[in-house]
PDB file of C-alpha atoms in Angstrom:
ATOM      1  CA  UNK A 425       0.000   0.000   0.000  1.00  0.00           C
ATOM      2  CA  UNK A 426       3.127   2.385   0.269  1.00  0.00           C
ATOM      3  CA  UNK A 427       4.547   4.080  -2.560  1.00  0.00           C
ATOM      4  CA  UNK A 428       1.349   5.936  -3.182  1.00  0.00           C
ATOM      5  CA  UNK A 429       2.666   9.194  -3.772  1.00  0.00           C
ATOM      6  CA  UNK A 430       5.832  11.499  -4.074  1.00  0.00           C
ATOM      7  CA  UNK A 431       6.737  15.241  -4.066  1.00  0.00           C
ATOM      8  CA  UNK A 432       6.885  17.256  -7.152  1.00  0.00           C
ATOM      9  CA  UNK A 433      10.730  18.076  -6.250  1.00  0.00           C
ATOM     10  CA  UNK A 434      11.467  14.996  -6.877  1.00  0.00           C
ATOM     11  CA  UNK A 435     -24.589  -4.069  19.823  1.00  0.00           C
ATOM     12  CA  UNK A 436     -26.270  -7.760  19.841  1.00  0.00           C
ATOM     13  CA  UNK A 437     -26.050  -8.833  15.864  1.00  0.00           C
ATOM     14  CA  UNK A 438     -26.907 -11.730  14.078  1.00  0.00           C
ATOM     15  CA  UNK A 439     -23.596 -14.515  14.296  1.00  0.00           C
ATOM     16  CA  UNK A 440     -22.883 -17.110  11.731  1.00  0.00           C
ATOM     17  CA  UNK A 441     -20.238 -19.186  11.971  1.00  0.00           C
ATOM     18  CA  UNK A 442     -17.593 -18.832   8.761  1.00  0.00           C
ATOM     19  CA  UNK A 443     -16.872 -22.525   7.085  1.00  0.00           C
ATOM     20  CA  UNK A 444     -13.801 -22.208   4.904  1.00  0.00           C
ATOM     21  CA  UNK A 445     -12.001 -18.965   3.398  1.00  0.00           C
ATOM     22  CA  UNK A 446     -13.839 -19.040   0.074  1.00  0.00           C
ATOM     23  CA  UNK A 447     -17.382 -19.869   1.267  1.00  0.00           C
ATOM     24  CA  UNK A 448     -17.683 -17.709   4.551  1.00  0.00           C
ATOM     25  CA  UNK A 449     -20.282 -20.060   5.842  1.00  0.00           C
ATOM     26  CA  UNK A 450     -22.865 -18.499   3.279  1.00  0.00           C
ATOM     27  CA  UNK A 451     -25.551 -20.179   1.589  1.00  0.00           C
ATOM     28  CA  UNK A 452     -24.853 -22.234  -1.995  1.00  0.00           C
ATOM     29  CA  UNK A 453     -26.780 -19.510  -3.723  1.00  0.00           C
ATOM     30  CA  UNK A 454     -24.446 -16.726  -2.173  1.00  0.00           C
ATOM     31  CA  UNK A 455     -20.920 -18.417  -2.385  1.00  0.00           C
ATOM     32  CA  UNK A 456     -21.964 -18.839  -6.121  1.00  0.00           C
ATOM     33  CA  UNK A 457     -22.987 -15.071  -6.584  1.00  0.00           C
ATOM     34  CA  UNK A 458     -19.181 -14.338  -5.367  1.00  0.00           C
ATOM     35  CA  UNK A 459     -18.014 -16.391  -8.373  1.00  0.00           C
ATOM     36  CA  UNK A 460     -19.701 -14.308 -10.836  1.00  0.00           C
ATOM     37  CA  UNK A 461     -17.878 -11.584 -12.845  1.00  0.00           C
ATOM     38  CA  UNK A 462     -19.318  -9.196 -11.304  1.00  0.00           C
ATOM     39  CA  UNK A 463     -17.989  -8.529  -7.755  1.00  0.00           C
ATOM     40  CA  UNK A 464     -16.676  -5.009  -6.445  1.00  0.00           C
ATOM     41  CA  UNK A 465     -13.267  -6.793  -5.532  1.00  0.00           C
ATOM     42  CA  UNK A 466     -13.232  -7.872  -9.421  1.00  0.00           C
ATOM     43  CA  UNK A 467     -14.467  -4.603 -11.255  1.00  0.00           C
ATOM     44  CA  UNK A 468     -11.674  -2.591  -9.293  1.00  0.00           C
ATOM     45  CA  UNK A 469      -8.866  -4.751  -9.913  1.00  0.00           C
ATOM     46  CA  UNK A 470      -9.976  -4.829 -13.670  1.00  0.00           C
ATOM     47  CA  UNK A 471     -10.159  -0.929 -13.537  1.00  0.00           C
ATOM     48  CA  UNK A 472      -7.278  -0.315 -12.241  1.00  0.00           C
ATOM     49  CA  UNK A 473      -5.137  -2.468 -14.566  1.00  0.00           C
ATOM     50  CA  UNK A 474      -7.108  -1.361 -17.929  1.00  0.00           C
ATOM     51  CA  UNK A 475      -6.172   2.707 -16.809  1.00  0.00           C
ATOM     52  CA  UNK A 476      -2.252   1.487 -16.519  1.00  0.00           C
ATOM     53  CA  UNK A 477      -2.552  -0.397 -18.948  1.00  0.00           C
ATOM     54  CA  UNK A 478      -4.012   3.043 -21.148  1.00  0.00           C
ATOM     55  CA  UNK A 479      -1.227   5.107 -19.135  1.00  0.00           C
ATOM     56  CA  UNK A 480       1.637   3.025 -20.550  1.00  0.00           C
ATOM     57  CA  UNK A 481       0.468   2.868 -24.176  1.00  0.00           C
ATOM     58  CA  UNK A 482       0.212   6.848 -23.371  1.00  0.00           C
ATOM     59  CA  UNK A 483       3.795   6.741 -22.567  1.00  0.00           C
ATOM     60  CA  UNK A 484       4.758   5.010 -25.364  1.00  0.00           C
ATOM     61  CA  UNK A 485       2.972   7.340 -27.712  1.00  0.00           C
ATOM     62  CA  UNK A 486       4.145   9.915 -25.804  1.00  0.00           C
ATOM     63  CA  UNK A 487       8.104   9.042 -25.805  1.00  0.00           C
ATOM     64  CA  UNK A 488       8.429   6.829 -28.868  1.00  0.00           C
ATOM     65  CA  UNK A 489       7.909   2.780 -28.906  1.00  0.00           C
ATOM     66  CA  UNK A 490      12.206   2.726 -29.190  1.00  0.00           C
ATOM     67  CA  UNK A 491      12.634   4.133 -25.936  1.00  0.00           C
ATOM     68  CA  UNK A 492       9.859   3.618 -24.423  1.00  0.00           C
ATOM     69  CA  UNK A 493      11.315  -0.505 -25.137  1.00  0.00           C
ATOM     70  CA  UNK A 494      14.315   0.379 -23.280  1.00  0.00           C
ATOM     71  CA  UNK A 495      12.407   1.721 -20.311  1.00  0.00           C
ATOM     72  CA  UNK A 496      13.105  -0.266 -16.982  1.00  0.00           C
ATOM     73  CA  UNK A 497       9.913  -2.614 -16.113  1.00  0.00           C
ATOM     74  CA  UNK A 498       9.486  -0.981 -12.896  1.00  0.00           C
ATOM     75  CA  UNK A 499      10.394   2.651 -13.836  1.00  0.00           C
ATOM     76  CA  UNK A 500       7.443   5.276 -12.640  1.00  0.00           C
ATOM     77  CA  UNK A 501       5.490   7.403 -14.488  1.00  0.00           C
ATOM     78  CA  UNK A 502       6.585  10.756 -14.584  1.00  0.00           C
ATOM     79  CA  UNK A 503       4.825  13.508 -12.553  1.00  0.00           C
ATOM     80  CA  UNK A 504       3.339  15.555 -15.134  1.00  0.00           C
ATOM     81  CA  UNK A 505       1.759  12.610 -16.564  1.00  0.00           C
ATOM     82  CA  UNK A 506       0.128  11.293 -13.449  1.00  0.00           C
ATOM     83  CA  UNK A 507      -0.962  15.279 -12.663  1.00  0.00           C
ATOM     84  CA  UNK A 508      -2.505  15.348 -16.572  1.00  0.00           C
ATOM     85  CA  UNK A 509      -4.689  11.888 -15.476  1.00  0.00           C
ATOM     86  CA  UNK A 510      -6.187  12.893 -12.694  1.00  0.00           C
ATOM     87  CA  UNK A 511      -3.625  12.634  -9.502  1.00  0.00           C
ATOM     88  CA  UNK A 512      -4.581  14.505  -6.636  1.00  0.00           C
ATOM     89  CA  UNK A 513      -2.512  17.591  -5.650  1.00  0.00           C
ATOM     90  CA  UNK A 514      -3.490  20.424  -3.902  1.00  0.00           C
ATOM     91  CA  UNK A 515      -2.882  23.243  -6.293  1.00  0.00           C
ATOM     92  CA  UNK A 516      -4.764  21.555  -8.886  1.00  0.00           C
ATOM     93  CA  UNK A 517      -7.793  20.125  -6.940  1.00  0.00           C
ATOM     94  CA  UNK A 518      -8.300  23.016  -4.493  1.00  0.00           C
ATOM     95  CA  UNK A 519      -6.304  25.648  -6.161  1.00  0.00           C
ATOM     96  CA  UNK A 520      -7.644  24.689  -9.824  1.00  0.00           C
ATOM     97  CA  UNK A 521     -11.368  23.799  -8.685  1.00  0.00           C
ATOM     98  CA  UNK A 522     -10.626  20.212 -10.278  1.00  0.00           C
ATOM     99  CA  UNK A 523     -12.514  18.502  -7.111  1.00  0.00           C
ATOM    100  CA  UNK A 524     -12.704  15.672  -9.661  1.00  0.00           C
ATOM    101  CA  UNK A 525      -9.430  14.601  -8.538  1.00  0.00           C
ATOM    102  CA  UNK A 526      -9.986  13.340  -5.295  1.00  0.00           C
ATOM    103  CA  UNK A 527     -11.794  10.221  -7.266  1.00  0.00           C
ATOM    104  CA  UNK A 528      -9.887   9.707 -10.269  1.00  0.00           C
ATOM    105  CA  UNK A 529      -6.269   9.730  -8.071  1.00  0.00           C
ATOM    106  CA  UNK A 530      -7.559   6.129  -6.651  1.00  0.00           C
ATOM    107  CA  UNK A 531      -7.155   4.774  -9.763  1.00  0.00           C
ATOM    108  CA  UNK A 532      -3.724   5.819 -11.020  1.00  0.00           C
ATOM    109  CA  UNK A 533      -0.686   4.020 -10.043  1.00  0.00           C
ATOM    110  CA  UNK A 534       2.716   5.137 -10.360  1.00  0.00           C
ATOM    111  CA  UNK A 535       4.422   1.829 -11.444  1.00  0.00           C
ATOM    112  CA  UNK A 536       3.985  -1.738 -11.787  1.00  0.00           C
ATOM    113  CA  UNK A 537       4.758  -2.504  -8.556  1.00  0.00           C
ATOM    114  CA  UNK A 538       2.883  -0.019  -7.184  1.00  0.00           C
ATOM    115  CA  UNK A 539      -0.031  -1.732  -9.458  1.00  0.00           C
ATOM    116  CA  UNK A 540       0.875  -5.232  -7.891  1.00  0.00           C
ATOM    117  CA  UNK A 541       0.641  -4.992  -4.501  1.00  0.00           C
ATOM    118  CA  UNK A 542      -2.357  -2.654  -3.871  1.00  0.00           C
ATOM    119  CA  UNK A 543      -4.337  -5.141  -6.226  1.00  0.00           C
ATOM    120  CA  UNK A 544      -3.156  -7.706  -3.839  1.00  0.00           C
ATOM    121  CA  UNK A 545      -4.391  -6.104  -0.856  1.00  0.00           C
ATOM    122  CA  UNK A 546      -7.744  -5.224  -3.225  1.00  0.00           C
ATOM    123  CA  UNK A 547      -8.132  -8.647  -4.065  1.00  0.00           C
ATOM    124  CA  UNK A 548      -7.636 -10.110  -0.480  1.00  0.00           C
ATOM    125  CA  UNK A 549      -9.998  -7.690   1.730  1.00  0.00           C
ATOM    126  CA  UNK A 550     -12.199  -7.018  -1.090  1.00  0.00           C
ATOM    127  CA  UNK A 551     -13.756 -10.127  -1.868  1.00  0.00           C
ATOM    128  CA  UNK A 552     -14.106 -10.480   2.028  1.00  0.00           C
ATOM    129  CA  UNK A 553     -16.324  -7.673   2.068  1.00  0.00           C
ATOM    130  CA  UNK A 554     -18.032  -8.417  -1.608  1.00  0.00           C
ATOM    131  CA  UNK A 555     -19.612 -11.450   0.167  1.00  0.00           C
ATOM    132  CA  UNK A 556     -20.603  -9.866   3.748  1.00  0.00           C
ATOM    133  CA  UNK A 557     -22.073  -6.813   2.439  1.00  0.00           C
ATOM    134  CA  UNK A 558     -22.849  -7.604  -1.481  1.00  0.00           C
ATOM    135  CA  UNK A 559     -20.478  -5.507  -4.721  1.00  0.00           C
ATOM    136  CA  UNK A 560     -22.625  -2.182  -4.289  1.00  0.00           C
ATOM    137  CA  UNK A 561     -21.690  -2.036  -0.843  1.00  0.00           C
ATOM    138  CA  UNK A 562     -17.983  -2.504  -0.882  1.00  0.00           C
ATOM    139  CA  UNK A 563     -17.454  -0.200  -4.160  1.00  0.00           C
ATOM    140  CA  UNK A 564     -18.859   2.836  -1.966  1.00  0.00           C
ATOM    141  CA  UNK A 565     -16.652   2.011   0.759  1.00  0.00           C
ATOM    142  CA  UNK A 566     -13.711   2.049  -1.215  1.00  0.00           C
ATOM    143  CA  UNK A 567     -14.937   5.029  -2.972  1.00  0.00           C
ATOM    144  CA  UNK A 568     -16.181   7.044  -0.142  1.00  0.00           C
ATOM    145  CA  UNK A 569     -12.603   5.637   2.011  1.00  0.00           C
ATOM    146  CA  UNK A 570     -10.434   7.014  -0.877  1.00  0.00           C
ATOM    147  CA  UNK A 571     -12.100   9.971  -0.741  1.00  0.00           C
ATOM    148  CA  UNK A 572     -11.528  10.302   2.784  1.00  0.00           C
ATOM    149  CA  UNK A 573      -7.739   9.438   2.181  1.00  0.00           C
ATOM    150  CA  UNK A 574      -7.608  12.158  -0.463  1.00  0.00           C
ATOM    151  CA  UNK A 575      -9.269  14.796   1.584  1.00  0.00           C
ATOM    152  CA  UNK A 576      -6.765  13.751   4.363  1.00  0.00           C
ATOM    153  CA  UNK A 577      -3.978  14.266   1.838  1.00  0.00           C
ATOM    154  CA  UNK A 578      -5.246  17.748   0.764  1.00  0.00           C
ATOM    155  CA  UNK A 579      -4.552  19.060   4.391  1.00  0.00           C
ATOM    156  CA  UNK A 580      -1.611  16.771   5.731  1.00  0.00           C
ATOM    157  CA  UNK A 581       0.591  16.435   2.439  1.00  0.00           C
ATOM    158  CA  UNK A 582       0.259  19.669   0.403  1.00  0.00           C
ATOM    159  CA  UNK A 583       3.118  19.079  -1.644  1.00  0.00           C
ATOM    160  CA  UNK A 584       2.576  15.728  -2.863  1.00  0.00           C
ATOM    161  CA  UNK A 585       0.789  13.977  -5.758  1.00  0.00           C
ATOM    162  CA  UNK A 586      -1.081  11.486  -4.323  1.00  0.00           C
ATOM    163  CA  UNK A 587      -1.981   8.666  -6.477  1.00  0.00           C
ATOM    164  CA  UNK A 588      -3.170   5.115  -6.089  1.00  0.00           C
ATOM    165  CA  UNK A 589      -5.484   2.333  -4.512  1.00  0.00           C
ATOM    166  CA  UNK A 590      -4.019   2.442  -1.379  1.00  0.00           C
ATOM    167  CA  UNK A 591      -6.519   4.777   0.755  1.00  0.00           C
ATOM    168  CA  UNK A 592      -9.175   2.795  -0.533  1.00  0.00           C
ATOM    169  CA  UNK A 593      -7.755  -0.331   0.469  1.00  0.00           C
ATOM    170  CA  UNK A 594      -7.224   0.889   4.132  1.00  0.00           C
ATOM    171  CA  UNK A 595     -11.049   1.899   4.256  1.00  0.00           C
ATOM    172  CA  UNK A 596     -11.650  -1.529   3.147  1.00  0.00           C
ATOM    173  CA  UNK A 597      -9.686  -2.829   5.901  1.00  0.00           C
ATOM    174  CA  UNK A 598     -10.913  -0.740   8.286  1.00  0.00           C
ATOM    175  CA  UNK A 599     -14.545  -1.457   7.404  1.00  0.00           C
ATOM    176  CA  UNK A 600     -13.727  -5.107   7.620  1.00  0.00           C
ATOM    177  CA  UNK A 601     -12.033  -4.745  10.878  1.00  0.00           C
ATOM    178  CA  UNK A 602     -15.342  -2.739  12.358  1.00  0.00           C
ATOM    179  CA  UNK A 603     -17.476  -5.529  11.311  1.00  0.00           C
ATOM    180  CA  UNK A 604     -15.869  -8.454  12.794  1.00  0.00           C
ATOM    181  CA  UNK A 605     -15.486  -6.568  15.759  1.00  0.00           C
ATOM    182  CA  UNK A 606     -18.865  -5.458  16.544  1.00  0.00           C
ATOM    183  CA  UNK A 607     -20.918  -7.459  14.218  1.00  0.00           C
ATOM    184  CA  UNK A 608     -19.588 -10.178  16.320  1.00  0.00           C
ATOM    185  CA  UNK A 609     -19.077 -12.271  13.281  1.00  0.00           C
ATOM    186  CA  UNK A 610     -18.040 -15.728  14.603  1.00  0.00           C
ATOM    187  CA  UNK A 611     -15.064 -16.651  11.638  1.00  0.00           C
ATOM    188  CA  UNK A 612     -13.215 -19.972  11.371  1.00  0.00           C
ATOM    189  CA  UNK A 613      -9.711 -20.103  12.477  1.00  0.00           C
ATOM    190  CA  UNK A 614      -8.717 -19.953   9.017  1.00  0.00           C
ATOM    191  CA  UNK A 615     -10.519 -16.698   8.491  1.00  0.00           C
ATOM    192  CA  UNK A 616      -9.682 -15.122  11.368  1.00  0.00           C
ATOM    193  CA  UNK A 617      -6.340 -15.389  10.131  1.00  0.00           C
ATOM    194  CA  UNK A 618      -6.686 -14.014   7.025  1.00  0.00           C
ATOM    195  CA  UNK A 619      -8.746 -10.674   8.307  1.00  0.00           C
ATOM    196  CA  UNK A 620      -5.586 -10.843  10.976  1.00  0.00           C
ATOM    197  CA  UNK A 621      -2.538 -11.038   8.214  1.00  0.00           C
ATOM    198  CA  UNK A 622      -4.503  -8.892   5.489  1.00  0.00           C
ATOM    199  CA  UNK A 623      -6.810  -6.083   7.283  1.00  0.00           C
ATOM    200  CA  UNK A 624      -5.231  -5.987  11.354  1.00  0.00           C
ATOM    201  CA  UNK A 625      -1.335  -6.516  10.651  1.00  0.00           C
ATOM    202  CA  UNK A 626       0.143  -5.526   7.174  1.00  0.00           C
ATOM    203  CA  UNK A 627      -2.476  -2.070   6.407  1.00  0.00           C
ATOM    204  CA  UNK A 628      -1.124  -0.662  10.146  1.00  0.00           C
ATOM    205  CA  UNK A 629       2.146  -1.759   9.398  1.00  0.00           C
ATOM    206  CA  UNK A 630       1.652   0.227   5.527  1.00  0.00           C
ATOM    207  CA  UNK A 631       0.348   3.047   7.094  1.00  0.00           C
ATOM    208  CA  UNK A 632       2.938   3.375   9.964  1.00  0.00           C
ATOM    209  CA  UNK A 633       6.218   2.765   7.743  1.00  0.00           C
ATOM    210  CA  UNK A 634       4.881   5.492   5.942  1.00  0.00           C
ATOM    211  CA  UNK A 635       5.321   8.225   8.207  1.00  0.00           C
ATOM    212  CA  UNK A 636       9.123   6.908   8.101  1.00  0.00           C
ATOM    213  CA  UNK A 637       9.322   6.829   4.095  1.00  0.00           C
ATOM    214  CA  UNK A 638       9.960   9.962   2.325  1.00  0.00           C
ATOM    215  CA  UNK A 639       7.606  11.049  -0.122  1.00  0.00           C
ATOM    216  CA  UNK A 640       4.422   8.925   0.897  1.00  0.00           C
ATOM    217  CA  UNK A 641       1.357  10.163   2.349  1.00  0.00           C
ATOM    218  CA  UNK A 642       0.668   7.779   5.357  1.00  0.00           C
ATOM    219  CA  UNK A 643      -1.724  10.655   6.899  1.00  0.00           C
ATOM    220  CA  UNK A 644      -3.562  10.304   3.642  1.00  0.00           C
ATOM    221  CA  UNK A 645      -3.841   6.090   4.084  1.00  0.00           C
ATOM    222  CA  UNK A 646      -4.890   6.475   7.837  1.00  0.00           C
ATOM    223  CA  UNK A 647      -7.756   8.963   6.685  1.00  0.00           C
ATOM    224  CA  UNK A 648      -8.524   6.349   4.448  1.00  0.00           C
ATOM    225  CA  UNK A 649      -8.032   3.588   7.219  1.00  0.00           C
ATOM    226  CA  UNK A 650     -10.681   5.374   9.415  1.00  0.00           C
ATOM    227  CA  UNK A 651     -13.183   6.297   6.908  1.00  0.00           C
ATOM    228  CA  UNK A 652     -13.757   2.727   6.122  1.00  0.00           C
ATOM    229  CA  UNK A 653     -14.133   1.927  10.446  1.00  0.00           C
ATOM    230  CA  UNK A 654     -17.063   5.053  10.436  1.00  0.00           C
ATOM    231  CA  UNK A 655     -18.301   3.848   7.302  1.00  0.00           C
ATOM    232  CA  UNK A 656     -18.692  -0.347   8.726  1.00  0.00           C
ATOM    233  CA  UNK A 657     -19.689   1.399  11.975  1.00  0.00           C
ATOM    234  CA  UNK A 658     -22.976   2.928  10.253  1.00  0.00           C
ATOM    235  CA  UNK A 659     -23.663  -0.399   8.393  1.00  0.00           C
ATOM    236  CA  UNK A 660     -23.639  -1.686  11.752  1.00  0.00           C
ATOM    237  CA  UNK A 661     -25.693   0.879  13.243  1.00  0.00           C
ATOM    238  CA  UNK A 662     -28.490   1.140  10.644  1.00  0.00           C
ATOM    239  CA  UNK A 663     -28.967  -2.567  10.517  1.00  0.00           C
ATOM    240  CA  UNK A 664     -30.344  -2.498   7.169  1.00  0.00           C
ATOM    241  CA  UNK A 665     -32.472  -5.885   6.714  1.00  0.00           C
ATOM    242  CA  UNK A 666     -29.791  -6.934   3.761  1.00  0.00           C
ATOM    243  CA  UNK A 667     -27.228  -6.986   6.351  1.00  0.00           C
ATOM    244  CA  UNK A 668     -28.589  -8.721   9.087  1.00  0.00           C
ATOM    245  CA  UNK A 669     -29.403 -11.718   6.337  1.00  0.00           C
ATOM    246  CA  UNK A 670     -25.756 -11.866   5.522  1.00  0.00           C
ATOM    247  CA  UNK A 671     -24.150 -11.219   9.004  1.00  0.00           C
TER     248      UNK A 671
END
């Protein structure tokens, strides 16, 4: 979830016990509904790689197919290329009225590796929360968690361009986190483990090894991080019918 950005100068619920990591203890006609195309986890991670995948044939157009050939595999993206698609950065999203950027930024990344491992992470906690809460559900926390993290960014991290998946993952795992917590979702050992590794230990650890890396925005992932918790914490609180089926 690092790496996201860089500086132009350079109550009593409903419990269910969880079977196995890909079923969740859900019904037959649920566990097959997460195998369908259309999940949130899914449509992001197919997002995000067909607007790299349109950056880089940019860059090639942009810089010649010759060198663009002899490029490095995991070379970045210049800045003024990640500004021109939509990064988020203060003088052009508050400055420049293009409020537009606090949503597009979330799907820009500014390498392949960069690409890699928040997909990871979007793969792992999203399809958690695709089957607890349904696609609809976890796209607006990611959205609404990223915005969050971009808002966060505006005010903690003026001089950065912030780009990248990351501040919606930690809303993801934040959400998830809120959930099992006080949704009092009884998971297998085997789950438990997996919300443990994916949403309790490795997003902290992102966002705290980012206040020691130069250049990312780990103010903007925690904003992220705790938009997600409010956001779970109102599913929980509104108890919309849909959820208590699922829960």
């Amino acid at each position: 979830m690092g790496g996201a950005d860089f500086s132009l100068s350079s109550n009593k619920q409903s419990v269910v016990t969880v079977a196995d990591s890909d079923s969740l203890g859900f019904s037959r006609e649920e566990r097959s509904a997460s195998t369908r195309s259309f999940t949130a986890a899914n449509v992001l991670i197919l997002t995000n790689i067909l607007v790299f995948a349109a950056l880089v044939i940019y860059r090639a157009h942009d810089i010649g197919l010759d060198s663009f050939m002899k490029t490095r595999i995991f070379a970045s993206f210049p800045a003024d290329e990640l500004l021109l698609w939509g990064g988020n950065y203060r003088p052009y999203t508050i400055g420049g009225g293009q409020f537009w950027r606090v949503v597009t930024y979330m799907f820009l990344h500014e390498n392949l590796l960069h690409l890699g491992w928040n997909l990871l992470f979007l793969w792992r906690l999203g399809r958690l929360l695709d089957l607890l809460l349904g696609p609809v559900n976890t796209f607006a926390i990611y959205l609404f968690s990223g915005i969050g993290c971009a808002l966060s960014s505006l005010c903690c991290s003026p001089t950065l361009i912030h780009v990248g998946a990351s501040g919606g993952n930690a809303g993801l795992a934040g959400a998830l986190i809120c959930l099992v917590v006080f949704a009092k979702l009884n998971l297998s050992q085997r789950n438990w483990r997996s919300v443990f590794l994916w949403a309790a230990l490795l997003t902290p650890i992102a966002i705290i090894s980012g206040f020691r890396t130069e250049g990312v925005d780990s103010a903007g992932h925690l904003g992220g991080f705790v938009s997600g918790f409010l956001i779970g914490a109102v599913f929980i609180w509104r108890k919309p019918m849909g959820l208590l089926k699922r829960l």
